[in-house]
mmCIF file of C-alpha atoms in Angstrom:
data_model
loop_
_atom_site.group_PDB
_atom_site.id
_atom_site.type_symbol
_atom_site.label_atom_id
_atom_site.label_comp_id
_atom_site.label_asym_id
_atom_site.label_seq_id
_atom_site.Cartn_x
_atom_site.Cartn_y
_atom_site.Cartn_z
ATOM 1 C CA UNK A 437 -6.067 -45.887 66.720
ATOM 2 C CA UNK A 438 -2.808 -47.218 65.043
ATOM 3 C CA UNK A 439 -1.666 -44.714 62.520
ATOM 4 C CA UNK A 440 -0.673 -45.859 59.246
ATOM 5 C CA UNK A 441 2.908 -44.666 57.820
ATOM 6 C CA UNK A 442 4.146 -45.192 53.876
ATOM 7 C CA UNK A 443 7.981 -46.224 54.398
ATOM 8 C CA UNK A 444 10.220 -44.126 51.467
ATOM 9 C CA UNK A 445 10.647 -47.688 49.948
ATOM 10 C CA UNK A 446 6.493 -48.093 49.274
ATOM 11 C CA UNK A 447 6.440 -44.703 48.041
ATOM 12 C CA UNK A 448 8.996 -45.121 45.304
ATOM 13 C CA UNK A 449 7.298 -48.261 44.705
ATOM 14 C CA UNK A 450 3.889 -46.545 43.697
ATOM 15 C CA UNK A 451 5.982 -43.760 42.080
ATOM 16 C CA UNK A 452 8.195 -45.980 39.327
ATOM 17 C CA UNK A 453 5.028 -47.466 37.608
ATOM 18 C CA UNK A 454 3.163 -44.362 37.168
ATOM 19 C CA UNK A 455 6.411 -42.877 35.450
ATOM 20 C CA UNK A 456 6.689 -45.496 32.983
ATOM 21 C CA UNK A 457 3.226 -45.287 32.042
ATOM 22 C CA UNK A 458 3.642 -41.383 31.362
ATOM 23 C CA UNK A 459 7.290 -42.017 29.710
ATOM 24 C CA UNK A 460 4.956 -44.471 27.432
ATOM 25 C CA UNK A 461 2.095 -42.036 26.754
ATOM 26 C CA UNK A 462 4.947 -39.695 25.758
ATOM 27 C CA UNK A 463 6.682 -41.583 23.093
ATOM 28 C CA UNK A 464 3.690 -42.454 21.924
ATOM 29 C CA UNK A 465 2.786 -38.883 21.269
ATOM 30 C CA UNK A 466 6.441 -38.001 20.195
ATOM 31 C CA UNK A 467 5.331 -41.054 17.550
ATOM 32 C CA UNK A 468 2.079 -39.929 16.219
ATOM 33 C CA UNK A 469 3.030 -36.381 16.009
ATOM 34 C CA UNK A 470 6.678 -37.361 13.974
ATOM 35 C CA UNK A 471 3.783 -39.604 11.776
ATOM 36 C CA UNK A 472 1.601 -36.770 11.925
ATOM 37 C CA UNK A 473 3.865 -34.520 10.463
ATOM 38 C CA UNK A 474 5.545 -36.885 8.392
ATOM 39 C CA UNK A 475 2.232 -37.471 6.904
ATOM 40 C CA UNK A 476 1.677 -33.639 6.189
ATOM 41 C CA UNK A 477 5.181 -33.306 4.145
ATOM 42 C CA UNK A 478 4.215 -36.012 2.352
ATOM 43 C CA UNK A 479 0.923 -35.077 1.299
ATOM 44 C CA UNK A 480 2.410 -31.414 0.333
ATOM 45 C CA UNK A 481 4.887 -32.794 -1.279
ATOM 46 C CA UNK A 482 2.527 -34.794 -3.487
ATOM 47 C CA UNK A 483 -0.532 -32.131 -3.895
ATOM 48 C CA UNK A 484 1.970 -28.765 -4.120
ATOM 49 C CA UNK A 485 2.455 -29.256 -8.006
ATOM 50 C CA UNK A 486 -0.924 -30.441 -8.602
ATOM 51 C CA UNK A 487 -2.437 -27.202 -6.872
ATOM 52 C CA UNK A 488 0.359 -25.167 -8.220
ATOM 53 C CA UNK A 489 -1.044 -26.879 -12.355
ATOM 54 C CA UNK A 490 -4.419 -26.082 -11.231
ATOM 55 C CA UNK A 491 -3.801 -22.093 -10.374
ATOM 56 C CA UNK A 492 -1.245 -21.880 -13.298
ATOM 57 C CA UNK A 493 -4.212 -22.917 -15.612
ATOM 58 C CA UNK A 494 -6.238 -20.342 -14.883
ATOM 59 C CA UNK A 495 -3.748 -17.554 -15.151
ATOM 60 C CA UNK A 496 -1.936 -15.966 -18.279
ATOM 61 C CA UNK A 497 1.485 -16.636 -19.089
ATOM 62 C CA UNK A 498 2.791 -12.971 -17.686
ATOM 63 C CA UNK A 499 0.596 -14.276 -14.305
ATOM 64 C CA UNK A 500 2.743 -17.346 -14.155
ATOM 65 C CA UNK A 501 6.395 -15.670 -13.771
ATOM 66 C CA UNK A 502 5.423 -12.476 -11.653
ATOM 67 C CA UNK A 503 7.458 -12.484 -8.759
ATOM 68 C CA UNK A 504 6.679 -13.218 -5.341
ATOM 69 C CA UNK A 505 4.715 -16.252 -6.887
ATOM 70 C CA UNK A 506 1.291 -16.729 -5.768
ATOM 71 C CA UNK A 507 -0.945 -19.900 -5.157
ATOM 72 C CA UNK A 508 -3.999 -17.846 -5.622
ATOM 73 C CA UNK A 509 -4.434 -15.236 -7.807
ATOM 74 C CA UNK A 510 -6.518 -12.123 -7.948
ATOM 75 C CA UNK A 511 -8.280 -12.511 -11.493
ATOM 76 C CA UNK A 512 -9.039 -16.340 -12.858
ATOM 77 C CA UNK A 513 -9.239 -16.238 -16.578
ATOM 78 C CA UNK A 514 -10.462 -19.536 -18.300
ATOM 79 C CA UNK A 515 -8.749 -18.131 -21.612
ATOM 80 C CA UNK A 516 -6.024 -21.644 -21.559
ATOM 81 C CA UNK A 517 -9.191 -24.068 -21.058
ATOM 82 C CA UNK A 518 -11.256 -21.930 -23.871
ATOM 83 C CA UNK A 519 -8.298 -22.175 -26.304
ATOM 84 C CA UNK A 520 -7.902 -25.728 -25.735
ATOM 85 C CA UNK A 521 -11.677 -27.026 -26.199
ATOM 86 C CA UNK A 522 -12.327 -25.162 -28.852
ATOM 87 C CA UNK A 523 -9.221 -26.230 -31.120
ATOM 88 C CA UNK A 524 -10.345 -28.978 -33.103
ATOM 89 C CA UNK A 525 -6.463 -30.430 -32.973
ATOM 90 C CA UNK A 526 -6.315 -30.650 -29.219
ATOM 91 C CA UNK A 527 -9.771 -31.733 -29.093
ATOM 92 C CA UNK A 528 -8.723 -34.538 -31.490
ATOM 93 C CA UNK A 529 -5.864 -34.987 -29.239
ATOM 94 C CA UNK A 530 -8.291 -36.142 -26.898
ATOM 95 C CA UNK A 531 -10.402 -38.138 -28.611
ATOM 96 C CA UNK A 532 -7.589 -40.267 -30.264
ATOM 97 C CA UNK A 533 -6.327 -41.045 -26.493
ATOM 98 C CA UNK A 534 -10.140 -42.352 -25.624
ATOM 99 C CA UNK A 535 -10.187 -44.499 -28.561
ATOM 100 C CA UNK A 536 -7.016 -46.008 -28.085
ATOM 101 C CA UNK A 537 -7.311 -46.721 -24.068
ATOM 102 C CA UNK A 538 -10.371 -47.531 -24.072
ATOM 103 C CA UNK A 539 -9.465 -50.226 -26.951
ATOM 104 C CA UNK A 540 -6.781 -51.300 -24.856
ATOM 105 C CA UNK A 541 -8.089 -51.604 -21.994
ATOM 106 C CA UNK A 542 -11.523 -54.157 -23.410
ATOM 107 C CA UNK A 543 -8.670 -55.931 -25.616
ATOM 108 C CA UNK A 544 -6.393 -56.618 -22.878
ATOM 109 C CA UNK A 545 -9.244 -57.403 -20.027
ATOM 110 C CA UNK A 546 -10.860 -60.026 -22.607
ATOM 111 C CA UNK A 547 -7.621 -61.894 -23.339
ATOM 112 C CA UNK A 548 -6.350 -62.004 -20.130
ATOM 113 C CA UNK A 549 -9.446 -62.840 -18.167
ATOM 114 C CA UNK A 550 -9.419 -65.910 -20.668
ATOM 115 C CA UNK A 551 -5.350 -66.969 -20.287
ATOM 116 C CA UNK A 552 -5.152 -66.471 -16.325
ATOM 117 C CA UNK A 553 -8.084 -68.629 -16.758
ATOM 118 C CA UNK A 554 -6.349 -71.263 -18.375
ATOM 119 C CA UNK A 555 -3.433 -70.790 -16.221
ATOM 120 C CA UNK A 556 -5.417 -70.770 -12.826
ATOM 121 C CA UNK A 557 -7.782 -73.760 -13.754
ATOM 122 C CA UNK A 558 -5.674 -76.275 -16.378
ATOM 123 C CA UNK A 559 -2.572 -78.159 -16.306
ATOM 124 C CA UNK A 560 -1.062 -78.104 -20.132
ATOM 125 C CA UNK A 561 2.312 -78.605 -21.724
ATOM 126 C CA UNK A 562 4.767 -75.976 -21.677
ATOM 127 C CA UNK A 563 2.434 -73.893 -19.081
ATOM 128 C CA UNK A 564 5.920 -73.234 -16.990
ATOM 129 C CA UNK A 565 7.645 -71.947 -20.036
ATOM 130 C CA UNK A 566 4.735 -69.713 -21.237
ATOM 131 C CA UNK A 567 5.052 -68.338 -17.124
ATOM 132 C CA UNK A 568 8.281 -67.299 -17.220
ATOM 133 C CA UNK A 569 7.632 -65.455 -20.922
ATOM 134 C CA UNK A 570 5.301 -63.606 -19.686
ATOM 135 C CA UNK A 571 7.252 -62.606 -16.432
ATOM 136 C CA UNK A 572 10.359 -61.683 -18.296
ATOM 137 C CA UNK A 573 8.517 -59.467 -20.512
ATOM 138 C CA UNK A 574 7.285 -57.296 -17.805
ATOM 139 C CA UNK A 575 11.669 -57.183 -16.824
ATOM 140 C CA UNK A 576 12.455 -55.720 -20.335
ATOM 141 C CA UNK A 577 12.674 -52.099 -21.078
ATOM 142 C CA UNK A 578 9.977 -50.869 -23.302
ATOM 143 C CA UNK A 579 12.714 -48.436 -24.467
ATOM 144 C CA UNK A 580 14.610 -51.145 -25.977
ATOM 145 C CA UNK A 581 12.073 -52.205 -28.447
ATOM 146 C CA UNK A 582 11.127 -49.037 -29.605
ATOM 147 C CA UNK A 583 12.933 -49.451 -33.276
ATOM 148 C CA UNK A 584 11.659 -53.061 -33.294
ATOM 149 C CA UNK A 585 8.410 -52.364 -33.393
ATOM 150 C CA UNK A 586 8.536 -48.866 -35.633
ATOM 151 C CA UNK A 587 10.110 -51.222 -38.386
ATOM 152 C CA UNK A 588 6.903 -54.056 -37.624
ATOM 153 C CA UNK A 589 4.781 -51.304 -37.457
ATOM 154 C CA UNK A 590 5.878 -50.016 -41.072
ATOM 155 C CA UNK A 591 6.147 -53.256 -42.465
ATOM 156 C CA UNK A 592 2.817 -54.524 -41.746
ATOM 157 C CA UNK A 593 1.446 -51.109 -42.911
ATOM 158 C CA UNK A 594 -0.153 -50.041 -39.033
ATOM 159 C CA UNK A 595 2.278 -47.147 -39.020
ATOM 160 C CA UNK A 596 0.315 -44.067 -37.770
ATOM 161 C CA UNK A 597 -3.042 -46.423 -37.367
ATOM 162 C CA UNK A 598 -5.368 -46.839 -34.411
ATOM 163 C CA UNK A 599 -4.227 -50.675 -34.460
ATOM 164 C CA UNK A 600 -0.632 -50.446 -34.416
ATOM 165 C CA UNK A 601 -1.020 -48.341 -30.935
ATOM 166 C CA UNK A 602 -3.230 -50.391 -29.649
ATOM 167 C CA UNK A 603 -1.879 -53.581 -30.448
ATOM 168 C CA UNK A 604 1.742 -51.984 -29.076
ATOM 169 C CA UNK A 605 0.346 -51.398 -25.836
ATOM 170 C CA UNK A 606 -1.416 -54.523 -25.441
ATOM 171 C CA UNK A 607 2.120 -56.157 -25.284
ATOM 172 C CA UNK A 608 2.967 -54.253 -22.435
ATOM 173 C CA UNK A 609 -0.153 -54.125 -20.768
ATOM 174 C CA UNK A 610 -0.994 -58.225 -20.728
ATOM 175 C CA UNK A 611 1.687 -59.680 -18.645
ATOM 176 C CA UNK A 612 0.731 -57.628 -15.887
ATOM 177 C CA UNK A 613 -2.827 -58.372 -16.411
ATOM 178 C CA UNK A 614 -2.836 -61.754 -16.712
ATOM 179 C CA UNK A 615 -0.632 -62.117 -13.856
ATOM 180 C CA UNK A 616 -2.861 -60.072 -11.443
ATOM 181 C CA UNK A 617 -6.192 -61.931 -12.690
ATOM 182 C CA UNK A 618 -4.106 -65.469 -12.820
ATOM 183 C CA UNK A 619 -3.846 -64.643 -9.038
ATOM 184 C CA UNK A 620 -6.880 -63.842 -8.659
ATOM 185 C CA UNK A 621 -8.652 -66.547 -9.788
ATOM 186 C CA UNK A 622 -6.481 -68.880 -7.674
ATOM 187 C CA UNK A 623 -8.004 -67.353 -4.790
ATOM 188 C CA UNK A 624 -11.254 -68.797 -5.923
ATOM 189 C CA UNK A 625 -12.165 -72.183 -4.877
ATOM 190 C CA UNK A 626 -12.739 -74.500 -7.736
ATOM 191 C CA UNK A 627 -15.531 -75.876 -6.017
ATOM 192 C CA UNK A 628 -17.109 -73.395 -8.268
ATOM 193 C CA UNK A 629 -16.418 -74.755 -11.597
ATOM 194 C CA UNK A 630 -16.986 -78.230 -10.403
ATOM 195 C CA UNK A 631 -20.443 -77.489 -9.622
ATOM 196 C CA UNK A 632 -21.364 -75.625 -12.934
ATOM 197 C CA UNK A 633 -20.111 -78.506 -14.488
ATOM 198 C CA UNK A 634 -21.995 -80.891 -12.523
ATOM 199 C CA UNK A 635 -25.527 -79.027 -13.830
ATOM 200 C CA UNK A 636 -24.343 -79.905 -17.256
ATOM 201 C CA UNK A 637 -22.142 -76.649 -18.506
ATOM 202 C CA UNK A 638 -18.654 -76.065 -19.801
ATOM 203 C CA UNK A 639 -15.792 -74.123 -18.868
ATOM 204 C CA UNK A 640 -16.637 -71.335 -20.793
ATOM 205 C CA UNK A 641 -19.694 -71.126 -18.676
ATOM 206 C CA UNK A 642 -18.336 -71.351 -15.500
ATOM 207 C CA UNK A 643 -15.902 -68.906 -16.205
ATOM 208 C CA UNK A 644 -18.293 -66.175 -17.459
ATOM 209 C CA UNK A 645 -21.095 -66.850 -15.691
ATOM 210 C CA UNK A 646 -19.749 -67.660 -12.324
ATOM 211 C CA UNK A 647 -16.384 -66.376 -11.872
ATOM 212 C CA UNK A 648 -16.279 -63.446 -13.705
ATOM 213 C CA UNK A 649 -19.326 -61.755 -11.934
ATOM 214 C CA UNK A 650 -17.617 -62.671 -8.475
ATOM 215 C CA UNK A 651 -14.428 -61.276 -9.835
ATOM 216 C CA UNK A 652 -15.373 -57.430 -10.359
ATOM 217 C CA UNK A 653 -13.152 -55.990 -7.842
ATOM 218 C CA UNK A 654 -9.989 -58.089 -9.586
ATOM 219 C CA UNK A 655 -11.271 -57.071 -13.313
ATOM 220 C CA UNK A 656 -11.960 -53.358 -12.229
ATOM 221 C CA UNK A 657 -8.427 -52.878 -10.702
ATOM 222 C CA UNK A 658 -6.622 -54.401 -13.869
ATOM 223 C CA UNK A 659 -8.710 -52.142 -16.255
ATOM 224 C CA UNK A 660 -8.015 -48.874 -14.334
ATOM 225 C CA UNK A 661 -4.055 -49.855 -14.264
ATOM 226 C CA UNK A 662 -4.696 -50.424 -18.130
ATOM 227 C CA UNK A 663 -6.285 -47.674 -19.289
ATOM 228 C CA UNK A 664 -3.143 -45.099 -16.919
ATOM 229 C CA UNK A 665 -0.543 -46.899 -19.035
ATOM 230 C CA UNK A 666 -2.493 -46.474 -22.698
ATOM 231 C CA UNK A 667 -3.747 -43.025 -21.652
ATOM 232 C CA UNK A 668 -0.124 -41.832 -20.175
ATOM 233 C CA UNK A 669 2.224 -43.350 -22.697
ATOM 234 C CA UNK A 670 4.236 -41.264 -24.599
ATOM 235 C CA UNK A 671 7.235 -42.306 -26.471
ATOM 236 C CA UNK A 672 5.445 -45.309 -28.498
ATOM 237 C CA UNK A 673 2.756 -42.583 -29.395
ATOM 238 C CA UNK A 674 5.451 -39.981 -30.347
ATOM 239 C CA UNK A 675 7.049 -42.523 -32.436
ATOM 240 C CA UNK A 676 4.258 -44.603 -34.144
ATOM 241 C CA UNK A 677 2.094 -41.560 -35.246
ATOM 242 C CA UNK A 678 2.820 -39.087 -37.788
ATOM 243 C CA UNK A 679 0.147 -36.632 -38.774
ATOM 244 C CA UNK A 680 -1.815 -34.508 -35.972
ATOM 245 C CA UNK A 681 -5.029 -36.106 -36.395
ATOM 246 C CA UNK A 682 -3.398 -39.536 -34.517
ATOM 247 C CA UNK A 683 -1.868 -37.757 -32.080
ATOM 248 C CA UNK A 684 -2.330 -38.450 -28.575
ATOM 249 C CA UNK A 685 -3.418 -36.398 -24.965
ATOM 250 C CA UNK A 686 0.730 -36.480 -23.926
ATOM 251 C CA UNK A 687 2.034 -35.528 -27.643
ATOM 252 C CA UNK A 688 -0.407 -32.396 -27.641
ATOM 253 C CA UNK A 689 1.155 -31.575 -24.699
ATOM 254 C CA UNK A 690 4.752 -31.567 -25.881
ATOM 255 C CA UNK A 691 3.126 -30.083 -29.161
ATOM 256 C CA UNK A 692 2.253 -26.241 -26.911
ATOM 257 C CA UNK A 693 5.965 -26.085 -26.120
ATOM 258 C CA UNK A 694 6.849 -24.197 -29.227
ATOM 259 C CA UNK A 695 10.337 -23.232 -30.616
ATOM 260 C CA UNK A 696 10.384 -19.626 -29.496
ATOM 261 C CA UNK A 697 7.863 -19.694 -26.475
ATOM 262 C CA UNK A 698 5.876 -21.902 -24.367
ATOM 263 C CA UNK A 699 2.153 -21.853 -24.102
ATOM 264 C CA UNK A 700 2.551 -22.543 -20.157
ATOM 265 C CA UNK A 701 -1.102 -22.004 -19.213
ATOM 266 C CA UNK A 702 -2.473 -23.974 -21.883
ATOM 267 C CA UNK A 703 -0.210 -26.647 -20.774
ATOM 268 C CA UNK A 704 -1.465 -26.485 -17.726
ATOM 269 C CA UNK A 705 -5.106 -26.548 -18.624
ATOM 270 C CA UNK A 706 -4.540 -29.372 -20.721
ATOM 271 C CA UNK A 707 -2.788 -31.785 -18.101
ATOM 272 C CA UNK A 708 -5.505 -30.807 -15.828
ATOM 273 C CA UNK A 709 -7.861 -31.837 -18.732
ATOM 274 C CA UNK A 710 -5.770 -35.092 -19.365
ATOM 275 C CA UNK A 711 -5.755 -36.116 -15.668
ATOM 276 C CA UNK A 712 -10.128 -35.848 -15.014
ATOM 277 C CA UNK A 713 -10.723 -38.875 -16.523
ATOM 278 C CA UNK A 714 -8.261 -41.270 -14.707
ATOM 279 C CA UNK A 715 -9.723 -39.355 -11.649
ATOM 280 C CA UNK A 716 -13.223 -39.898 -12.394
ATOM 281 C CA UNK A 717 -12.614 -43.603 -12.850
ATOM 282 C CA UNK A 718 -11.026 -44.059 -9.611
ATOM 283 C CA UNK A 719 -13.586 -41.821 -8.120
ATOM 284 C CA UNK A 720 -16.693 -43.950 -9.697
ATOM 285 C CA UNK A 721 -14.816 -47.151 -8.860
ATOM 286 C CA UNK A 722 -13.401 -46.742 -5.205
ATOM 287 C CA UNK A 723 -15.291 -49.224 -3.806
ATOM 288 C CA UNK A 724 -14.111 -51.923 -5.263
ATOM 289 C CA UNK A 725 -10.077 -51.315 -4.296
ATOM 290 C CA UNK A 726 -11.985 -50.919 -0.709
ATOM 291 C CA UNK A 727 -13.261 -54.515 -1.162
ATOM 292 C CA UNK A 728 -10.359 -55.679 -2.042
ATOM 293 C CA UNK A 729 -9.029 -58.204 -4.448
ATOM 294 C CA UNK A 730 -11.092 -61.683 -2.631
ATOM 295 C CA UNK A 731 -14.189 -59.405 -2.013
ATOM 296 C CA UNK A 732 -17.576 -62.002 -3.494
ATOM 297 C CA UNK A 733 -15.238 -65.333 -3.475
ATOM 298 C CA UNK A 734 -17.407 -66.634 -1.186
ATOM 299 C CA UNK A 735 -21.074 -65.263 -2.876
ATOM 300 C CA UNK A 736 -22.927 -68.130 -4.633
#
């Protein structure tokens, strides 16, 4: 029988590819495990205050500076959260910031479903100029027109009114509106339209009987990013309200740190408090960010 010999040469032949392909399976380890971990600081980064709120809220203020500091403590007293919902001030506190972002948010989702309409569908004069307004008011410091609008606010008498908040953070909440729905609808085809039109209706149809319905995941996204700003905001609110019953959820906030000594735990329990409902809302509405912005273009 002729015996069969592997020559040094064939051997280091078979060798080199089966160390690449474990040099590869190692950097790709090395990889995932640098993401892995990577991913880990992040997220404790991000969720350490928010857990650290949470515990704070349930503790008294002595609780909160004992030293070592502790996550988790040994008796939870709901004594913050009790003070807070049962103070008609910070329960109006609440209520104003409802009324006001929920205005917003209807007000500015009504107009600018209509405008990126009009700027997705038509061709008019001066529709580049009116573009570039918009755009450049999103580039300008809201800071900057602060004392503009106080003295508006006073002149027109909506000075520590439900209006002149609402109609403040309209200004700053439709550019970015209209320019996320303007794109939007572009993604649409107009076949649409043409087709409502054909059986006899108008624009006004075809826009809220067709394209609006297929345009829920767009519309939802816009109204959650409106209502964060009108719920969050807090220097327009500080300075276009007066008396305690228009305060807002972020000026009660500031309102607990007192001269002498800071109601921590109430704090706490209140920016808990202040953050459920913007939870909730992307809890309930999740599916539609999964969908994603062209999700039902193509339904009939």
């Amino acid at each position: 029988m002729a015996s069969t010999t592997t020559t040094p040469r064939q051997r280091v032949g078979t060798t080199a590819p089966r160390q690449r392909v474990a040099t590869t399976k190692t950097r790709r380890r090395l990889a995932q495990t640098g993401v892995l971990i990577g991913l880990v600081i992040g997220a404790v980064f991000a969720a350490g205050p928010v857990l650290w709120m949470l515990s704070s809220s349930f503790k008294s203020n002595t609780q909160i500076f004992e030293l070592p500091p502790r996550l988790i403590t040994d008796t939870f007293s709901f004594d913050a959260y009790v003070s807070i919902l049962t103070n008609p001030e910070t329960v109006r506190f609440f209520i104003n910031s409802y009324v006001v972002a929920g205005a917003v948010t209807i007000l500015t989702l009504l107009v600018a479903i209509q405008a990126a309409y009009a700027f997705s569908r038509f061709e008019f004069r001066g529709k580049r100029i009116v573009n570039v307004i918009i755009v450049s008011v999103q580039a300008v410091p809201p800071i900057t027109l602060l004392i503009p609008y106080f003295g508006l606010m006073v002149g027109l008498g909506l000075y520590n009114t439900y209006p002149g908040l609402i109609f403040t953070y309209m200004v700053f909440t439709l550019p970015y509106a209209i320019i996320m729905m303007t794109g939007y609808f572009n993604t649409l085809p107009k076949e649409l339209d043409e087709a409502v039109r054909v059986d006899g209706a108008g624009s006004f149809t075809a826009l809220w009987r067709v394209l609006v319905p297929i345009s829920i995941p767009g519309i939802v996204s816009v109204g959650i990013y409106t209502f964060m700003i009108a719920w969050n905001e807090f220097l327009f609110a500080l300075t276009l309200t007066r008396t305690i019953d228009m305060r807002t959820v972020p000026i009660g906030i500031q309102l607990l740190m007192g001269q002498h000594s800071y109601e921590w735990n109430q704090i706490m329990a209140m920016s808990i408090l202040g953050s459920i409902p913007v939870l909730l809302l992307f809890l309930f509405f999740q599916r539609f960010f999964i969908s994603g912005l062209t999700a039902g273009s193509v339904k009939s």
